[in-house]
Each structure stands twice: as C-alpha cells, then as structure tokens.
Short mmCIF file of C-alpha atoms in Angstrom, two decimals:
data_model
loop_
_atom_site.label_atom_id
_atom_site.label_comp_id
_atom_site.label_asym_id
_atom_site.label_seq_id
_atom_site.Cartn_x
_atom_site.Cartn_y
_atom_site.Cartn_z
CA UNK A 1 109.46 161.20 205.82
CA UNK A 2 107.52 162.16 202.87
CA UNK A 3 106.00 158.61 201.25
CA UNK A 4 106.21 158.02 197.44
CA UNK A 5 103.24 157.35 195.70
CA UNK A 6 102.34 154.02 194.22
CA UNK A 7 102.51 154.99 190.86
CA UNK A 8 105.76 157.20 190.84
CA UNK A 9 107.42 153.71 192.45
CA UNK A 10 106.45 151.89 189.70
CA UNK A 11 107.51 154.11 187.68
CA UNK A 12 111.57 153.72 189.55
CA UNK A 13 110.97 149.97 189.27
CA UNK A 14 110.21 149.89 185.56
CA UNK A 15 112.91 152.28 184.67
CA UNK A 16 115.70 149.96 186.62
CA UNK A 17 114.75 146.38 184.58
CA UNK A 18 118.01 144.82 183.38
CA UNK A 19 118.46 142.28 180.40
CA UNK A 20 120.38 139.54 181.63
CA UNK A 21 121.34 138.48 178.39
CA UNK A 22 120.91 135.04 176.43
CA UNK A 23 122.07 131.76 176.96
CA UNK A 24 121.36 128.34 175.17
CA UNK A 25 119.06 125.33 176.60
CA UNK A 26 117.65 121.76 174.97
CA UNK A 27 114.60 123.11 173.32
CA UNK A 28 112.92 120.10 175.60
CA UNK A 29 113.90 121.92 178.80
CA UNK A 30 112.92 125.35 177.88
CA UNK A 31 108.87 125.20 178.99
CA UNK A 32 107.91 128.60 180.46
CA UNK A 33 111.28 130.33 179.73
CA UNK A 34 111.17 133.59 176.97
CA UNK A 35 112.52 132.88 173.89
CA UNK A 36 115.51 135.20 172.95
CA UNK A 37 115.72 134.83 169.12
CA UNK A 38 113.42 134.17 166.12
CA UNK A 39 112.75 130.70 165.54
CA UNK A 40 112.64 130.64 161.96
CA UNK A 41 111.08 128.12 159.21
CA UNK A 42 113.95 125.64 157.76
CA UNK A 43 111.89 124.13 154.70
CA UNK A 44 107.91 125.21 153.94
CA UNK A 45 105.24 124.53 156.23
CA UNK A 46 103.80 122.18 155.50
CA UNK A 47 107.14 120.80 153.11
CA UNK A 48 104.95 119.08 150.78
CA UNK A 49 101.49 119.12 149.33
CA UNK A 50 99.35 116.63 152.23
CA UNK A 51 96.83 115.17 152.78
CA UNK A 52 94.08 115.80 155.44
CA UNK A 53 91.31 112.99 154.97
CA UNK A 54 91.73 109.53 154.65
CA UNK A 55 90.00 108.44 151.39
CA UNK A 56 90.75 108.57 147.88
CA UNK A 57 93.04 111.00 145.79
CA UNK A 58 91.94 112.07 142.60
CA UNK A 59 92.25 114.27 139.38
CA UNK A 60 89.40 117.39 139.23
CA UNK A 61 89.23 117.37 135.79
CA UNK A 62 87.58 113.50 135.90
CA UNK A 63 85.25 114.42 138.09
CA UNK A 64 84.45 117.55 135.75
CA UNK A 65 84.03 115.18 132.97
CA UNK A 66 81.47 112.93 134.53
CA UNK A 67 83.07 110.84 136.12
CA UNK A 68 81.81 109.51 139.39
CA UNK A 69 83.69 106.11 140.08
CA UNK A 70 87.30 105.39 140.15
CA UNK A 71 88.91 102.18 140.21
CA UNK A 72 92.10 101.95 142.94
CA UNK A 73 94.88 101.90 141.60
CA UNK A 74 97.55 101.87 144.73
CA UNK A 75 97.07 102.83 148.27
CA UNK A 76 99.71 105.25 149.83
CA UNK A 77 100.26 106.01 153.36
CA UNK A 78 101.82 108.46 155.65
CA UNK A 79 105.77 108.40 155.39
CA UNK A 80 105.66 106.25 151.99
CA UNK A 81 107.71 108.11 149.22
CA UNK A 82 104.96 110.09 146.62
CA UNK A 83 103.39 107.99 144.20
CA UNK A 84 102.07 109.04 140.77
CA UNK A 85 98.51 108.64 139.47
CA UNK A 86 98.81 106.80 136.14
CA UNK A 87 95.36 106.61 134.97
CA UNK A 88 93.13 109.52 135.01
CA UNK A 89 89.88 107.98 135.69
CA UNK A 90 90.97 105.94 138.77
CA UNK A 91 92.03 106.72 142.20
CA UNK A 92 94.85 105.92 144.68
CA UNK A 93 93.75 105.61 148.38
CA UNK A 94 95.83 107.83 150.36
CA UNK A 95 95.70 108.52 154.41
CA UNK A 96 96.21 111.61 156.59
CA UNK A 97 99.54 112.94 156.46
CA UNK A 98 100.73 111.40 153.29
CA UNK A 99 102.02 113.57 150.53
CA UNK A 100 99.44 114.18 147.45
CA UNK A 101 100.19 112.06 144.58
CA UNK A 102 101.49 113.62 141.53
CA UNK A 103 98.62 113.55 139.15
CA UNK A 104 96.08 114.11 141.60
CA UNK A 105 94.36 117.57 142.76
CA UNK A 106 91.45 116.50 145.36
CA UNK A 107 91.06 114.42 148.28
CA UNK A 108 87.35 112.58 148.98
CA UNK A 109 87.13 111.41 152.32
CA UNK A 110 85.88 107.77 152.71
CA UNK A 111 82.58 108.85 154.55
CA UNK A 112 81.91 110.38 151.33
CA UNK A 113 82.53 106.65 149.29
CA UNK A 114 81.16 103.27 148.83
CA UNK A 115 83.81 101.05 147.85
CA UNK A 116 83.27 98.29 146.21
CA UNK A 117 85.38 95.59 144.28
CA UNK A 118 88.37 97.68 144.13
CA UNK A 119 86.44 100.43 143.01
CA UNK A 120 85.76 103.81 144.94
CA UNK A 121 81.79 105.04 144.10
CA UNK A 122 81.05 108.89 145.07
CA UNK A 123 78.30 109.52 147.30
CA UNK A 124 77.84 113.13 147.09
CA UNK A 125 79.53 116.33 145.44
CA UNK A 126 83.14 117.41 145.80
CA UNK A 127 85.16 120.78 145.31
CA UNK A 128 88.75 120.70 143.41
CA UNK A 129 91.28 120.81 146.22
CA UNK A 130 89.15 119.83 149.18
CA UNK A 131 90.95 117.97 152.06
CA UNK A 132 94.43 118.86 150.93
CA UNK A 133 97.05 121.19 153.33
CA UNK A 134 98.86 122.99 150.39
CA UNK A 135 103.10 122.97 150.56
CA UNK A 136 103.87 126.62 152.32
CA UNK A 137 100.63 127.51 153.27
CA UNK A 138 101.37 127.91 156.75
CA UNK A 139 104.62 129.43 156.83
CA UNK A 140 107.48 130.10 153.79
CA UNK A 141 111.60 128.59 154.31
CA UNK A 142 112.79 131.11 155.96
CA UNK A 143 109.84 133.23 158.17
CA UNK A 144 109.58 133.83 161.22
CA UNK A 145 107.72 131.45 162.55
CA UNK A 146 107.78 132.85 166.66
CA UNK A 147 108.94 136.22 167.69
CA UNK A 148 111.63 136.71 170.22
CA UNK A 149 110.27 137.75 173.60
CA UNK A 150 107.41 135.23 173.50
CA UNK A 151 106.97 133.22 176.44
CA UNK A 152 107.57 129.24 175.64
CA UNK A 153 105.31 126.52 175.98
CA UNK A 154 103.65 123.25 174.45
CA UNK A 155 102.80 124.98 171.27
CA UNK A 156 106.17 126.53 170.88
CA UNK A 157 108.17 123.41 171.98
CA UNK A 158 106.98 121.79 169.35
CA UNK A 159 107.77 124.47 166.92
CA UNK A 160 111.25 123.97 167.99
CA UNK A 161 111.44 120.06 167.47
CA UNK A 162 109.69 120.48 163.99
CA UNK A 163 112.01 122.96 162.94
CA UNK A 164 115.05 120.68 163.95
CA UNK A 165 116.25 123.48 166.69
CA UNK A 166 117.86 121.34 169.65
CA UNK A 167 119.30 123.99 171.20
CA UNK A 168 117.37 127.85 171.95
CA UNK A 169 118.48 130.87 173.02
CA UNK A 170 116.33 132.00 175.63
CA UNK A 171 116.35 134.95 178.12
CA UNK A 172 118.84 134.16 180.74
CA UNK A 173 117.25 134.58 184.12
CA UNK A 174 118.69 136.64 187.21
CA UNK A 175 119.92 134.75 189.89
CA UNK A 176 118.04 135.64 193.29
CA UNK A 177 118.60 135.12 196.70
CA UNK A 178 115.43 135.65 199.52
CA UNK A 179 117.18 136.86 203.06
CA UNK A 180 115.03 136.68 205.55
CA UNK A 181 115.96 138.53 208.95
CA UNK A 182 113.70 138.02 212.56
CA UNK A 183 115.13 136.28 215.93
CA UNK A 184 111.54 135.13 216.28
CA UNK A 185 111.52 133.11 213.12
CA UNK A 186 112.43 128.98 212.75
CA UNK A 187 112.63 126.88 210.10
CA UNK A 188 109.53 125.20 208.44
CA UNK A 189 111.02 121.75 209.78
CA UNK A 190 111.10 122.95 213.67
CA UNK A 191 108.66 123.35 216.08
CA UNK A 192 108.47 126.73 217.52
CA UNK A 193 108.41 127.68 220.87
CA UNK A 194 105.44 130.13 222.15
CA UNK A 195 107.48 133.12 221.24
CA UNK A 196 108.49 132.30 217.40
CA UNK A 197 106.64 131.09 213.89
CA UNK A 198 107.98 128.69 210.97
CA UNK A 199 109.35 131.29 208.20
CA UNK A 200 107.34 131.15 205.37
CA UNK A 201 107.13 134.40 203.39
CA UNK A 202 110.29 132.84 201.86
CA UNK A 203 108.17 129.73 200.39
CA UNK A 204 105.75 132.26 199.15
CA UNK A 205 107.67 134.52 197.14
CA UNK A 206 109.76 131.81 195.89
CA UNK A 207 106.68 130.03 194.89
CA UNK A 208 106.16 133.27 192.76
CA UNK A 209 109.42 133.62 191.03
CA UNK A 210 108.54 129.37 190.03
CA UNK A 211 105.75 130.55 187.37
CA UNK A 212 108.74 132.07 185.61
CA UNK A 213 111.48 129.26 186.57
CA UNK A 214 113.39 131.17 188.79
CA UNK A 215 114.93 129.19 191.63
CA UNK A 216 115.46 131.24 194.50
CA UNK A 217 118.70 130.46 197.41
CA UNK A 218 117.55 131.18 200.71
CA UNK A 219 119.42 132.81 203.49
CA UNK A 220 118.24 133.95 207.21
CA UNK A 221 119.91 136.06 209.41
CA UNK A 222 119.49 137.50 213.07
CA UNK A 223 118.99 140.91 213.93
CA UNK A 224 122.52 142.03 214.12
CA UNK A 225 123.89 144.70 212.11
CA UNK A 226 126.85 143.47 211.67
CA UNK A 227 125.79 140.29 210.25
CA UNK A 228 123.17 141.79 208.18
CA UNK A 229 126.10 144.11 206.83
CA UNK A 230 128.09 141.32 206.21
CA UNK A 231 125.29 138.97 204.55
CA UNK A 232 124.46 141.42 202.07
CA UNK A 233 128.20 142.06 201.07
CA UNK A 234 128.44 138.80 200.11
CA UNK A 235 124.90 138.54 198.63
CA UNK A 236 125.62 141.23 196.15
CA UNK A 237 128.99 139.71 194.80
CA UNK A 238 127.02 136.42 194.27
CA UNK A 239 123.52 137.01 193.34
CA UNK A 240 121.46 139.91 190.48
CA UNK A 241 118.77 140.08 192.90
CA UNK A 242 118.33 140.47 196.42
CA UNK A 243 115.04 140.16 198.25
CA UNK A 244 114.97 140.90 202.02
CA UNK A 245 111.95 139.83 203.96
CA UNK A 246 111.26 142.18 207.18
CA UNK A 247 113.95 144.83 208.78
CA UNK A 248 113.08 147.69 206.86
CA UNK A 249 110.43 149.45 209.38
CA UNK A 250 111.26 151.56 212.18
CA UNK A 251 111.51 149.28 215.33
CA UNK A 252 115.03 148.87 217.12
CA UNK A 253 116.16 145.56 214.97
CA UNK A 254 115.21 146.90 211.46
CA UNK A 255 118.61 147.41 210.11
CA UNK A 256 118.11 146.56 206.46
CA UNK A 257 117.85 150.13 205.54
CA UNK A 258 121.37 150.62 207.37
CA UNK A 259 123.25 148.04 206.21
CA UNK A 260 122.05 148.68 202.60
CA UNK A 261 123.38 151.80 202.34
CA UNK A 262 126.68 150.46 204.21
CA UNK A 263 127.18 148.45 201.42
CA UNK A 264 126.94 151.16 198.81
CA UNK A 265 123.19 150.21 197.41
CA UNK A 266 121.43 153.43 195.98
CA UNK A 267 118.35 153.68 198.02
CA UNK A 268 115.79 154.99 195.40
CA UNK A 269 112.41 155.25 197.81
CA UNK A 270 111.56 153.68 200.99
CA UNK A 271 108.19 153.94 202.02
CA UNK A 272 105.00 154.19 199.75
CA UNK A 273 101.91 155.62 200.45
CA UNK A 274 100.09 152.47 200.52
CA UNK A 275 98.78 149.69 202.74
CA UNK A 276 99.75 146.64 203.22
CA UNK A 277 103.47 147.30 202.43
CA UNK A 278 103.98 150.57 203.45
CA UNK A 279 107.64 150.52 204.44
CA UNK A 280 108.95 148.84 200.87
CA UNK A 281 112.61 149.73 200.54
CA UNK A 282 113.94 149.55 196.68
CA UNK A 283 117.37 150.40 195.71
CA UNK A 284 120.20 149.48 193.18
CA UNK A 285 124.15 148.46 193.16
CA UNK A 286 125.29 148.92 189.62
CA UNK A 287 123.64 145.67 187.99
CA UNK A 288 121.90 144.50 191.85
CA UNK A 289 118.91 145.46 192.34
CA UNK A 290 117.63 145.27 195.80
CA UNK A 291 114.22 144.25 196.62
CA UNK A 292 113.47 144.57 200.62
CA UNK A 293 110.08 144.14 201.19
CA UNK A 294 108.28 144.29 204.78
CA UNK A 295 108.33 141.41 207.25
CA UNK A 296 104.57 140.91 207.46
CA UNK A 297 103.75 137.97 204.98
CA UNK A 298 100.36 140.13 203.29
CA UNK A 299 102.71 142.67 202.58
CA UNK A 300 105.42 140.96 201.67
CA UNK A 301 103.13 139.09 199.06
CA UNK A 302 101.70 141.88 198.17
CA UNK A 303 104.53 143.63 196.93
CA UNK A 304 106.68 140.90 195.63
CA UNK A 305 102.92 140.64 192.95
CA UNK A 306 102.53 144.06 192.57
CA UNK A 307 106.06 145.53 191.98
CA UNK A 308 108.17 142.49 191.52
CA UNK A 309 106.71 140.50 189.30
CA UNK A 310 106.09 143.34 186.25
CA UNK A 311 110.21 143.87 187.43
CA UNK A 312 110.85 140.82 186.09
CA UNK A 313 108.75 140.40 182.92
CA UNK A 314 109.94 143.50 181.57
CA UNK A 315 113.81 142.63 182.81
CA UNK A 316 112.71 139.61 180.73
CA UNK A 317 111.19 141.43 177.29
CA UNK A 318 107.85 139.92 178.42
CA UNK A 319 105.11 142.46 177.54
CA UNK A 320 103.15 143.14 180.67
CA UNK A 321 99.73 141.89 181.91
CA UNK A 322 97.26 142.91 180.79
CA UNK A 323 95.64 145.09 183.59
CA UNK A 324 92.19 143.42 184.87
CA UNK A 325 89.26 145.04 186.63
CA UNK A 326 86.89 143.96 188.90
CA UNK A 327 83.91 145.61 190.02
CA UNK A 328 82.79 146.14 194.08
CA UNK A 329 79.83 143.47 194.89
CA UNK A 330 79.25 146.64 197.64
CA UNK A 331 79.88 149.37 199.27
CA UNK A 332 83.80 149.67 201.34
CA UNK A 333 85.09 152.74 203.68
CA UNK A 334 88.24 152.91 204.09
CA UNK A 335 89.46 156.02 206.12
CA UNK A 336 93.55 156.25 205.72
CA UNK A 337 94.86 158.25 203.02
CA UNK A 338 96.95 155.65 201.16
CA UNK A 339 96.21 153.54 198.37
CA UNK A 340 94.61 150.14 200.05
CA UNK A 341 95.05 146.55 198.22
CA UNK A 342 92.09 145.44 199.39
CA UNK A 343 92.06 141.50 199.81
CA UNK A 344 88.55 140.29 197.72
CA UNK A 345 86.79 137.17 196.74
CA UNK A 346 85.96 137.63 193.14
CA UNK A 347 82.47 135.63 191.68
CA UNK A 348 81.19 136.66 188.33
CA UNK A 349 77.70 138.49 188.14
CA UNK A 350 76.56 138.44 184.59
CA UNK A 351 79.29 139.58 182.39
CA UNK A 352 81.09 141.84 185.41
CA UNK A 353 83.99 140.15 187.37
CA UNK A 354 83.06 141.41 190.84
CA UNK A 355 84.80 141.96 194.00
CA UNK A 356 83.65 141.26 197.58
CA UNK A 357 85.75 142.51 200.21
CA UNK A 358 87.29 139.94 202.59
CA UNK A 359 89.63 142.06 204.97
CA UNK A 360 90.66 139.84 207.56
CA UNK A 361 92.74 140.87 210.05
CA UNK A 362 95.35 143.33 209.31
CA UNK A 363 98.95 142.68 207.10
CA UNK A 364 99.54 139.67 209.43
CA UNK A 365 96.57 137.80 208.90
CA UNK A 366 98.18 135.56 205.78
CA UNK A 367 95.49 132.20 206.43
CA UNK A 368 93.18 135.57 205.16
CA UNK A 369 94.72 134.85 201.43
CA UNK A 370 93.56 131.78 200.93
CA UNK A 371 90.25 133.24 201.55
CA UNK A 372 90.74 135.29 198.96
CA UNK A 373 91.86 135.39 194.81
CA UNK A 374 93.55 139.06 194.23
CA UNK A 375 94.21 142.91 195.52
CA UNK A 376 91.46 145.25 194.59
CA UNK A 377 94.08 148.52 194.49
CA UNK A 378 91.46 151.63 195.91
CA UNK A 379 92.98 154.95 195.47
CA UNK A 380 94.11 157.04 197.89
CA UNK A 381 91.90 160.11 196.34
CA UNK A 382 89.04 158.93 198.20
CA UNK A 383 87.98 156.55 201.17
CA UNK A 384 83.95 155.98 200.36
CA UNK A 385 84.12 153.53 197.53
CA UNK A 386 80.46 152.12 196.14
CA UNK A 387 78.87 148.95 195.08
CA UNK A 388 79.37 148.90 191.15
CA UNK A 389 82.55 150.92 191.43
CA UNK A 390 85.40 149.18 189.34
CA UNK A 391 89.28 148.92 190.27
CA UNK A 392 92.72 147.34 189.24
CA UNK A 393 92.57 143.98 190.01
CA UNK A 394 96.19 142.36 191.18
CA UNK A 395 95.13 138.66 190.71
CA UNK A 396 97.02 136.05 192.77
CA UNK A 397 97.74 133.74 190.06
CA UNK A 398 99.16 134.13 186.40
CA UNK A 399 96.55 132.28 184.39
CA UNK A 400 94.50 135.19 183.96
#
C-alpha cells in the first residue's frame, strides 16, 4: 500500500474542517471558547472625560496666567455625579476614575502638591491635559471592539461585562467521543493482571481537546467486529467526531478499518509515511469526521497534536499556530525513509531554542514524554541530520 505523505494528509485534514455553527453562553462561562460575533462598543470608551491621578483638577489657562496655587473648592470622587469648577483660580480635588469637572482641563497629581490650609501649592511644572483619559479615546459607540474568531479570555471577559453583553455567541464546539478497542486493556480504576495495562491514551487525548473545552465521552470495546461495527453505528448518529484509539494496523484484531467502511465512512488515507503513527486512518460520513489513530500511546499523542488539533482550530475559525523551530543541540541518524517526530528536550542556547534528542524506546515507550517538551518533525528527504540544523517544532503544550 502506497503511504501518503505527511504534508498531502494535512492537506485532506484541513480541507474537511466543519463550522459547527454558533450558540449563546453567560459571557462569565465563556473562558477559552472563540467568540462568534463582534463585540461591539455600546457608549464611548471611556464614556466620559476621567480622571487618571488623584490630585487636583484645574483650568490651563490659570496656570498660563501665573498662577501657581489654588484654593479647594470641593473634592469629587469616583462614581459622584460631575461637578463644575466655579472659580477659575482654585481647584477641586478629584480621584482616579472620577469624571473631569466641567471647567477644568488638567489633572496635577498630589505628589506634585503641597497642600496646605485648604489650599493646593504646585511643586513643579505641568502640561494642559496631563493625567486625564479623554471620552472615546479608546474606542467610538459603535466599533468593534473584538473581532469574531478571537479566542476568549480574562481580557475579553471583561470586555463583555463592560459592554453590558450577558449573553455571547461563541463557536459551538463538536461533540466527540474517544473509542478505545484492545482485550488487553482495563480501566484506570482496576488492577491489571500480567497480561493487560490501565487505558490511558484516552486521558491523554482528552486532556488535549480540554485546552479548547471540549469534553470528550468515552467508550471501549473488544476486538470483535461485530461490536466494533455496531459501536460505531451508533457513534456516528450521536457524536461530530469520532476518535478510535488502536485497531487500525494490520494484526488479526485490527478491524477499525473494516468496520469503518461497513458503516459507510469515506476512508480518505490510511497510512502516512511517517513514524510514530504510521498506520493513521482518516475518513468522513457526511458531517462525521473520523479520527482513528494507532493504539500505541506516542503515536496516538502524536497525531491527535499534529493533525488533530490544527483540525479543530480551523473547524473553529481559530487562525493556526504559529509554526516554531528549534534547532539540533547535535548531530541525529535516522535511517527509515519516513518523516520521524523525533521526541526532544528543548533548553535555550543564546537566542536559539535548541533541541536534544531523547528517543526512548520506540512508539510504546509513553513515561519517554514526560522526558521530553515537543516533536522535532525530520524529513523524510534525508536521514543524517547535523548539530545546528533547525526543524518544525510540534510543542506539547499550547502556551507557546
């Protein structure tokens, strides 16, 4: 079976994202989800004319004149209705967020005073309009104040609340189910025998889909056609996304790929000319989209953050990662001719993010990863690869 190449299935993937539509949340609960619509100014921001020191406001034109101390005439602070300055040559106190008085152009701060007696003395020289936040400076009524397809958080949140929007559309997420499929595998809570492991590529994955609050179902089923043919009839009526962990290789139990295409799911590629993950399986039911990854947990990692994850973004209008680099701390052979996501510890030399290789042992080895911060991806081209060389860096987290 001819293998398809890493970039042509990214290429498939990216061409099958799906909008899920929009649907409305408490602005309060919508932390990390992508907003759907503008959020737009109601009134100018800031709505009035305020203040940014505590001190004293006063007229420019007084201080032009000569005049360097100003008798207090009233004290205004933040949330008290906008007072007027009556006399020219005096002052009213006034504290941070308050509204300017009418009558008054410039804000001195009180490090800037001695006060004495009722009566503010200046210390040092002042501009007209220091210390003041002018009415629609940072936004108009009306503008746009954040795009739609940005992703939310504290900034944004508060955006909403200020603008008085309770309610958000956001991107409606997909609703995803992980099926895992292995005799030999038990649940975390059991104790296995000699012959089986706890099942945790599930747990992995799923922790994944979390940075983008996506909570996953779980199912596991034996190796059984039948029952895998079943389980996925009744995944796709119920679920936008299936994941399959393991079953889609070439030993006598895989029969993801069967089933699959029992159930009328478009295969699109299975098996890519890469390693780990060599016998990914991707394929599509009308609006499902079928994910079935390979049963060893490096792979399976792997290629739920390599192929998965910029799936989703884009299905979401998120604009992708930025691509990172990361330079080899030394020399690496590597002799098959597939593209290698080479496990690395990455340490910064100077200004160069660099790479040292930490291979471990083999797409099964998954305590290896915690060894470890991201995929170098080495291309298939070539299998000497030198100190200094730099690569595509898949990172394990999303903070960078």
């Amino acid at each position: 079976m001819e293998l398809t190449p890493v970039t042509e299935a990214t290429r498939i993937i990216l061409e099958n994202t799906i909008d899920y539509g929009t649907e409305y949340v408490p602005f309060d609960s919508a932390n990390r989800r992508v907003l759907a619509e503008p959020l737009v100014a109601d009134r100018d921001f800031p709505p009035f004319d305020r203040v940014t020191m505590d001190g004293i406001a006063i007229q420019w034109q007084s201080y032009v004149n000569g005049q360097r101390s100003f008798r207090i005439e009233s004290t205004q602070t933040a949330g008290e209705t906008q007072q007027t300055l009556t006399d020219s040559n005096a002052c009213i106190e006034v504290m941070t967020g308050t509204s300017l008085p009418v009558n008054t152009n410039l804000v001195i701060r009180y490090e800037d005073l001695e006060i004495k007696e009722g009566v503010a003395h200046l210390k040092t020289t002042v501009n007209e309009g220091q210390n003041i936040h002018y009415r629609g400076e940072d936004r108009m009524v009306g503008k746009i104040i954040i795009e739609p397809n940005t992703p939310l958080g504290p900034p944004e949140i508060a955006i909403a609340a200020s603008i008085g929007a309770t309610r958000i559309g956001v991107k409606k997420l997909p609703t995803v189910v992980i099926i895992t499929s292995g005799d030999e595998l038990v649940s975390v809570e059991q104790t296995p025998l000699s012959h089986q492991i706890r099942s945790s590529n599930v747990h992995c994955i799923a922790t994944l889909l979390k940075e983008y609050q996506i909570n996953v179902d779980f199912i596991h089923i034996p190796d059984d056609l039948s029952t895998t043919q079943q389980t996925i009839q009744i995944a796709l009526t119920q679920y936008d996304v299936l994941i399959l962990c393991g079953g889609v290789s070439q030993g006598k139990k895989d029969f993801i790929p069967k089933a699959l295409q029992a159930e009328g799911v478009e295969k699109y590629f299975h098996k890519l000319s890469q390693q780990p993950g060599k016998p990914f399986w991707f394929g599509r039911k009308g609006n499902n989209v079928v994910f079935a990854l390979p049963g060893n947990p490096v792979s399976s990692f792997m290629c739920a953050r390599r192929y998965f994850i910029p799936w989703l973004r884009k299905s979401l209008g998120l604009s992708p990662m930025d691509t990172m680099y990361a330079a080899l701390s030394e020399d690496y052979t590597y002799t098959s001719p597939l593209t290698y996501f080479l496990q690395v510890q990455l340490f910064q030399e100077g200004a160069t993010l660099m790479a040292r290789p930490i291979t471990g042992h083999g797409s099964g080895d998954f305590a290896n990863l915690v060894n470890t911060q991201g995929f170098l991806e080495l291309p298939k081209e070539k299998n000497e690869f030198h100190r200094g060389e730099i690569f595509p860096l898949w990172r394990y987290d999303f903070g960078s």
